[in-house]
Amino acid sequence: MDPNDPDAPLTRVLQLQCRALAAVPHEFRAVGTWLNYDCALLPYLDDEEDRARVVADIGRARAALDAVMRYFDLSADIPEYHPGALDWFRDCLNRAPQRAEPFRVTAGKLLRLHDVALDDPKRAKALHRETSHYIITELAPEIVALLDILTGEVEAQEQSRVAYAETMRARADAAVTDILSISKMVRLISLNASVEAARAGDAGRAFGVIASEVKAMSEAIQTSAGTVTVTVRDLADRL
């Protein structure tokens, strides 16, 4: 795709990365629910082995939340993603109703709940209720709104890709048609030249050889044009 073409869609790699980033709110919801549930469960466990397993699980959930939260840091460098894909995701974040602030607030509440659940499980009960209330009233609507924005953007990218592929196919077909038209003209000129060379007898023999070569070249152009047509259409279908 021509980077200077204003109608050109994002490259396929960028589109795939944008789709992956569009799943981040789902990932946040999953790890947030995981951490919130374990922290709520811990105060009710008396068996030391059960507590140890849940504490270990809380540690994994905390690490997962830390990993997801980097996507909500507008200045974070995330090497595995192209800067263009990150800019796209952050632009969507900034267009969310609360500019995705509930994600950061929820993460802060969950991390505090994590610390309290480990140090003072009894206090964690009340903090869990407060955190859950915030998730339901503030975070959930923000997740829905952000997902609507992300889904709309991804669908628009796909429509742009399909439309661009059709445009490129039409342009290629038009170019091949022009090539075939020129090839036919060259072939006709070659045929006329062959006739005139035959009329000229020995004097026109050399010119006849040239006319024959021109005809062969015209046929080769037609064959190549057919191959180009098939190749371009295949590429457009795969774009």
mmCIF file of C-alpha atoms in Angstrom:
data_model
loop_
_atom_site.group_PDB
_atom_site.id
_atom_site.type_symbol
_atom_site.label_atom_id
_atom_site.label_comp_id
_atom_site.label_asym_id
_atom_site.label_seq_id
_atom_site.Cartn_x
_atom_site.Cartn_y
_atom_site.Cartn_z
ATOM 1 C CA MET A 1 0.000 0.000 0.000
ATOM 2 C CA ASP A 2 1.216 3.453 -0.903
ATOM 3 C CA PRO A 3 1.923 5.371 2.364
ATOM 4 C CA ASN A 4 1.307 8.607 0.481
ATOM 5 C CA ASP A 5 -2.179 7.533 -0.594
ATOM 6 C CA PRO A 6 -4.644 9.248 1.801
ATOM 7 C CA ASP A 7 -7.229 6.544 1.071
ATOM 8 C CA ALA A 8 -4.891 3.677 1.933
ATOM 9 C CA PRO A 9 -5.951 1.715 5.036
ATOM 10 C CA LEU A 10 -3.615 0.714 7.833
ATOM 11 C CA THR A 11 -1.253 -2.110 6.991
ATOM 12 C CA ARG A 12 -2.498 -5.592 7.871
ATOM 13 C CA VAL A 13 0.024 -5.837 10.732
ATOM 14 C CA LEU A 14 -1.241 -2.592 12.257
ATOM 15 C CA GLN A 15 -4.849 -3.691 11.877
ATOM 16 C CA LEU A 16 -4.132 -6.952 13.683
ATOM 17 C CA GLN A 17 -2.351 -5.085 16.487
ATOM 18 C CA CYS A 18 -5.295 -2.703 16.821
ATOM 19 C CA ARG A 19 -7.626 -5.672 17.134
ATOM 20 C CA ALA A 20 -5.411 -7.127 19.855
ATOM 21 C CA LEU A 21 -5.430 -3.816 21.745
ATOM 22 C CA ALA A 22 -9.210 -3.636 21.396
ATOM 23 C CA ALA A 23 -9.353 -6.695 23.665
ATOM 24 C CA VAL A 24 -7.535 -4.884 26.505
ATOM 25 C CA PRO A 25 -10.748 -3.730 28.284
ATOM 26 C CA HIS A 26 -11.922 -7.351 28.349
ATOM 27 C CA GLU A 27 -8.569 -8.385 29.771
ATOM 28 C CA PHE A 28 -8.772 -5.674 32.436
ATOM 29 C CA ARG A 29 -12.261 -6.797 33.427
ATOM 30 C CA ALA A 30 -11.083 -10.417 33.696
ATOM 31 C CA VAL A 31 -8.025 -9.775 35.865
ATOM 32 C CA GLY A 32 -9.879 -7.175 37.946
ATOM 33 C CA THR A 33 -12.670 -9.634 38.672
ATOM 34 C CA TRP A 34 -10.086 -12.296 39.486
ATOM 35 C CA LEU A 35 -8.255 -10.094 42.014
ATOM 36 C CA ASN A 36 -11.461 -8.709 43.525
ATOM 37 C CA TYR A 37 -12.889 -12.205 44.042
ATOM 38 C CA ASP A 38 -9.754 -13.630 45.683
ATOM 39 C CA CYS A 39 -9.409 -10.647 48.012
ATOM 40 C CA ALA A 40 -13.073 -11.015 49.007
ATOM 41 C CA LEU A 41 -12.651 -14.750 49.610
ATOM 42 C CA LEU A 42 -9.516 -14.544 51.771
ATOM 43 C CA PRO A 43 -11.150 -13.200 55.002
ATOM 44 C CA TYR A 44 -13.499 -16.183 55.117
ATOM 45 C CA LEU A 45 -10.806 -18.874 54.975
ATOM 46 C CA ASP A 46 -9.562 -20.490 58.195
ATOM 47 C CA ASP A 47 -7.603 -23.392 56.743
ATOM 48 C CA GLU A 48 -3.961 -22.385 56.326
ATOM 49 C CA GLU A 49 -3.481 -24.397 53.152
ATOM 50 C CA ASP A 50 -6.518 -22.789 51.558
ATOM 51 C CA ARG A 51 -5.300 -19.370 52.616
ATOM 52 C CA ALA A 52 -1.860 -20.049 51.200
ATOM 53 C CA ARG A 53 -3.327 -21.081 47.844
ATOM 54 C CA VAL A 54 -5.524 -17.985 47.663
ATOM 55 C CA VAL A 55 -2.649 -15.697 48.705
ATOM 56 C CA ALA A 56 -0.530 -17.166 45.903
ATOM 57 C CA ASP A 57 -3.435 -16.679 43.487
ATOM 58 C CA ILE A 58 -3.809 -13.079 44.642
ATOM 59 C CA GLY A 59 -0.144 -12.536 43.807
ATOM 60 C CA ARG A 60 -0.680 -13.820 40.282
ATOM 61 C CA ALA A 61 -3.782 -11.674 39.857
ATOM 62 C CA ARG A 62 -1.856 -8.623 41.072
ATOM 63 C CA ALA A 63 0.899 -9.289 38.536
ATOM 64 C CA ALA A 64 -1.689 -9.698 35.780
ATOM 65 C CA LEU A 65 -3.323 -6.400 36.724
ATOM 66 C CA ASP A 66 0.050 -4.628 36.694
ATOM 67 C CA ALA A 67 0.690 -6.006 33.201
ATOM 68 C CA VAL A 68 -2.677 -4.800 31.873
ATOM 69 C CA MET A 69 -2.400 -1.347 33.446
ATOM 70 C CA ARG A 70 0.571 -0.405 31.280
ATOM 71 C CA TYR A 71 -1.844 -0.047 28.358
ATOM 72 C CA PHE A 72 -3.628 2.742 30.222
ATOM 73 C CA ASP A 73 -0.387 4.667 30.775
ATOM 74 C CA LEU A 74 -0.386 7.141 27.897
ATOM 75 C CA SER A 75 3.394 7.528 28.062
ATOM 76 C CA ALA A 76 4.330 3.864 28.470
ATOM 77 C CA ASP A 77 6.648 2.271 25.916
ATOM 78 C CA ILE A 78 5.279 -1.133 24.906
ATOM 79 C CA PRO A 79 7.876 -2.607 22.506
ATOM 80 C CA GLU A 80 5.726 -5.442 21.181
ATOM 81 C CA TYR A 81 3.253 -2.967 19.678
ATOM 82 C CA HIS A 82 3.807 -0.586 16.788
ATOM 83 C CA PRO A 83 3.630 3.080 17.875
ATOM 84 C CA GLY A 84 0.826 3.626 15.375
ATOM 85 C CA ALA A 85 -1.311 0.931 17.016
ATOM 86 C CA LEU A 86 -0.631 2.370 20.470
ATOM 87 C CA ASP A 87 -1.548 5.868 19.273
ATOM 88 C CA TRP A 88 -4.795 4.464 17.877
ATOM 89 C CA PHE A 89 -5.683 2.772 21.180
ATOM 90 C CA ARG A 90 -4.815 5.850 23.231
ATOM 91 C CA ASP A 91 -6.888 8.060 20.970
ATOM 92 C CA CYS A 92 -9.842 5.753 21.653
ATOM 93 C CA LEU A 93 -9.110 5.987 25.395
ATOM 94 C CA ASN A 94 -9.217 9.767 25.206
ATOM 95 C CA ARG A 95 -12.596 9.627 23.467
ATOM 96 C CA ALA A 96 -14.201 7.491 26.159
ATOM 97 C CA PRO A 97 -16.765 9.369 28.345
ATOM 98 C CA GLN A 98 -14.411 9.648 31.315
ATOM 99 C CA ARG A 99 -11.250 9.232 29.230
ATOM 100 C CA ALA A 100 -10.859 5.754 30.781
ATOM 101 C CA GLU A 101 -10.179 7.253 34.227
ATOM 102 C CA PRO A 102 -12.366 4.587 35.921
ATOM 103 C CA PHE A 103 -9.850 1.962 34.789
ATOM 104 C CA ARG A 104 -7.046 3.726 36.650
ATOM 105 C CA VAL A 105 -9.210 4.406 39.714
ATOM 106 C CA THR A 106 -10.398 0.794 39.802
ATOM 107 C CA ALA A 107 -6.835 -0.466 39.554
ATOM 108 C CA GLY A 108 -5.867 1.750 42.500
ATOM 109 C CA LYS A 109 -8.770 0.437 44.567
ATOM 110 C CA LEU A 110 -7.940 -3.170 43.704
ATOM 111 C CA LEU A 111 -4.284 -2.718 44.597
ATOM 112 C CA ARG A 112 -5.281 -1.165 47.946
ATOM 113 C CA LEU A 113 -7.710 -4.036 48.504
ATOM 114 C CA HIS A 114 -4.863 -6.430 47.734
ATOM 115 C CA ASP A 115 -2.671 -4.888 50.442
ATOM 116 C CA VAL A 116 -5.464 -4.724 53.037
ATOM 117 C CA ALA A 117 -6.620 -8.285 52.361
ATOM 118 C CA LEU A 118 -3.130 -9.563 53.097
ATOM 119 C CA ASP A 119 -2.469 -7.373 56.162
ATOM 120 C CA ASP A 120 -5.920 -7.091 57.754
ATOM 121 C CA PRO A 121 -8.484 -9.459 56.178
ATOM 122 C CA LYS A 122 -11.338 -8.211 58.387
ATOM 123 C CA ARG A 123 -10.994 -4.655 57.070
ATOM 124 C CA ALA A 124 -10.944 -6.060 53.554
ATOM 125 C CA LYS A 125 -14.640 -6.963 53.756
ATOM 126 C CA ALA A 126 -15.810 -3.357 53.846
ATOM 127 C CA LEU A 127 -13.208 -2.268 51.310
ATOM 128 C CA HIS A 128 -14.333 -5.034 48.972
ATOM 129 C CA ARG A 129 -17.929 -3.770 49.111
ATOM 130 C CA GLU A 130 -16.739 -0.242 48.322
ATOM 131 C CA THR A 131 -14.578 -1.444 45.429
ATOM 132 C CA SER A 132 -17.350 -3.623 44.008
ATOM 133 C CA HIS A 133 -19.796 -0.724 44.139
ATOM 134 C CA TYR A 134 -17.367 1.478 42.201
ATOM 135 C CA ILE A 135 -16.810 -1.256 39.603
ATOM 136 C CA ILE A 136 -20.546 -1.628 39.048
ATOM 137 C CA THR A 137 -21.463 2.055 38.986
ATOM 138 C CA GLU A 138 -18.399 3.655 37.364
ATOM 139 C CA LEU A 139 -16.196 1.083 35.661
ATOM 140 C CA ALA A 140 -18.834 -1.077 33.972
ATOM 141 C CA PRO A 141 -20.404 1.820 31.973
ATOM 142 C CA GLU A 142 -16.926 3.009 30.973
ATOM 143 C CA ILE A 143 -15.992 -0.465 29.732
ATOM 144 C CA VAL A 144 -19.156 -0.609 27.613
ATOM 145 C CA ALA A 145 -18.544 2.866 26.183
ATOM 146 C CA LEU A 146 -14.883 2.191 25.402
ATOM 147 C CA LEU A 147 -15.680 -1.154 23.794
ATOM 148 C CA ASP A 148 -18.262 0.566 21.583
ATOM 149 C CA ILE A 149 -15.597 3.035 20.421
ATOM 150 C CA LEU A 150 -12.995 0.321 19.827
ATOM 151 C CA THR A 151 -15.441 -1.972 18.018
ATOM 152 C CA GLY A 152 -16.604 0.869 15.788
ATOM 153 C CA GLU A 153 -13.019 1.750 14.903
ATOM 154 C CA VAL A 154 -12.085 -1.857 14.102
ATOM 155 C CA GLU A 155 -15.159 -2.240 11.885
ATOM 156 C CA ALA A 156 -14.297 1.011 10.094
ATOM 157 C CA GLN A 157 -10.755 -0.276 9.482
ATOM 158 C CA GLU A 158 -12.153 -3.454 7.941
ATOM 159 C CA GLN A 159 -14.544 -1.517 5.707
ATOM 160 C CA SER A 160 -11.678 0.742 4.627
ATOM 161 C CA ARG A 161 -9.539 -2.298 3.812
ATOM 162 C CA VAL A 162 -12.262 -3.906 1.692
ATOM 163 C CA ALA A 163 -13.075 -0.642 -0.113
ATOM 164 C CA TYR A 164 -9.389 0.004 -0.826
ATOM 165 C CA ALA A 165 -8.918 -3.520 -2.175
ATOM 166 C CA GLU A 166 -11.829 -3.012 -4.564
ATOM 167 C CA THR A 167 -10.422 0.349 -5.680
ATOM 168 C CA MET A 168 -6.983 -1.168 -6.317
ATOM 169 C CA ARG A 169 -8.536 -4.028 -8.265
ATOM 170 C CA ALA A 170 -10.501 -1.595 -10.441
ATOM 171 C CA ARG A 171 -7.382 0.489 -11.099
ATOM 172 C CA ALA A 172 -5.370 -2.596 -11.988
ATOM 173 C CA ASP A 173 -8.102 -3.869 -14.309
ATOM 174 C CA ALA A 174 -8.195 -0.481 -16.046
ATOM 175 C CA ALA A 175 -4.417 -0.450 -16.449
ATOM 176 C CA VAL A 176 -4.402 -3.978 -17.868
ATOM 177 C CA THR A 177 -7.188 -3.032 -20.294
ATOM 178 C CA ASP A 178 -5.052 -0.126 -21.516
ATOM 179 C CA ILE A 179 -2.044 -2.433 -21.917
ATOM 180 C CA LEU A 180 -4.088 -4.944 -23.913
ATOM 181 C CA SER A 181 -5.462 -2.160 -26.109
ATOM 182 C CA ILE A 182 -1.938 -0.925 -26.872
ATOM 183 C CA SER A 183 -0.801 -4.506 -27.475
ATOM 184 C CA LYS A 184 -3.572 -5.015 -30.021
ATOM 185 C CA MET A 185 -2.578 -1.818 -31.806
ATOM 186 C CA VAL A 186 1.051 -2.946 -31.905
ATOM 187 C CA ARG A 187 -0.017 -6.320 -33.266
ATOM 188 C CA LEU A 188 -2.090 -4.668 -35.988
ATOM 189 C CA ILE A 189 0.823 -2.428 -36.954
ATOM 190 C CA SER A 190 3.049 -5.533 -37.035
ATOM 191 C CA LEU A 191 0.574 -7.308 -39.317
ATOM 192 C CA ASN A 192 0.450 -4.352 -41.696
ATOM 193 C CA ALA A 193 4.246 -4.169 -41.648
ATOM 194 C CA SER A 194 4.465 -7.872 -42.520
ATOM 195 C CA VAL A 195 2.147 -7.382 -45.483
ATOM 196 C CA GLU A 196 4.186 -4.440 -46.764
ATOM 197 C CA ALA A 197 7.424 -6.397 -46.246
ATOM 198 C CA ALA A 198 6.034 -9.279 -48.296
ATOM 199 C CA ARG A 199 5.108 -6.893 -51.093
ATOM 200 C CA ALA A 200 8.621 -5.466 -51.100
ATOM 201 C CA GLY A 201 10.114 -8.931 -51.640
ATOM 202 C CA ASP A 202 13.837 -9.322 -50.870
ATOM 203 C CA ALA A 203 14.127 -5.627 -50.076
ATOM 204 C CA GLY A 204 11.617 -5.950 -47.285
ATOM 205 C CA ARG A 205 12.906 -9.232 -45.776
ATOM 206 C CA ALA A 206 14.745 -7.599 -42.888
ATOM 207 C CA PHE A 207 11.753 -5.427 -42.113
ATOM 208 C CA GLY A 208 9.597 -8.553 -42.135
ATOM 209 C CA VAL A 209 11.813 -10.135 -39.462
ATOM 210 C CA ILE A 210 11.381 -7.048 -37.274
ATOM 211 C CA ALA A 211 7.613 -7.115 -37.817
ATOM 212 C CA SER A 212 7.579 -10.774 -36.737
ATOM 213 C CA GLU A 213 9.503 -9.939 -33.554
ATOM 214 C CA VAL A 214 7.119 -7.085 -32.784
ATOM 215 C CA LYS A 215 4.191 -9.475 -33.175
ATOM 216 C CA ALA A 216 5.816 -11.964 -30.781
ATOM 217 C CA MET A 217 6.405 -9.141 -28.311
ATOM 218 C CA SER A 218 2.744 -8.134 -28.548
ATOM 219 C CA GLU A 219 1.644 -11.694 -27.798
ATOM 220 C CA ALA A 220 4.014 -11.857 -24.816
ATOM 221 C CA ILE A 221 2.555 -8.595 -23.485
ATOM 222 C CA GLN A 222 -0.951 -10.027 -23.730
ATOM 223 C CA THR A 223 0.107 -13.146 -21.825
ATOM 224 C CA SER A 224 1.809 -11.066 -19.135
ATOM 225 C CA ALA A 225 -1.214 -8.803 -18.839
ATOM 226 C CA GLY A 226 -3.388 -11.832 -18.167
ATOM 227 C CA THR A 227 -0.986 -13.023 -15.463
ATOM 228 C CA VAL A 228 -0.949 -9.554 -13.883
ATOM 229 C CA THR A 229 -4.752 -9.479 -13.834
ATOM 230 C CA VAL A 230 -4.961 -12.815 -11.993
ATOM 231 C CA THR A 231 -2.196 -11.835 -9.552
ATOM 232 C CA VAL A 232 -3.686 -8.438 -8.725
ATOM 233 C CA ARG A 233 -7.137 -9.897 -8.164
ATOM 234 C CA ASP A 234 -5.668 -12.553 -5.881
ATOM 235 C CA LEU A 235 -3.790 -9.895 -3.902
ATOM 236 C CA ALA A 236 -6.929 -7.746 -3.651
ATOM 237 C CA ASP A 237 -8.891 -10.726 -2.338
ATOM 238 C CA ARG A 238 -6.218 -11.351 0.301
ATOM 239 C CA LEU A 239 -5.757 -7.670 1.310
#
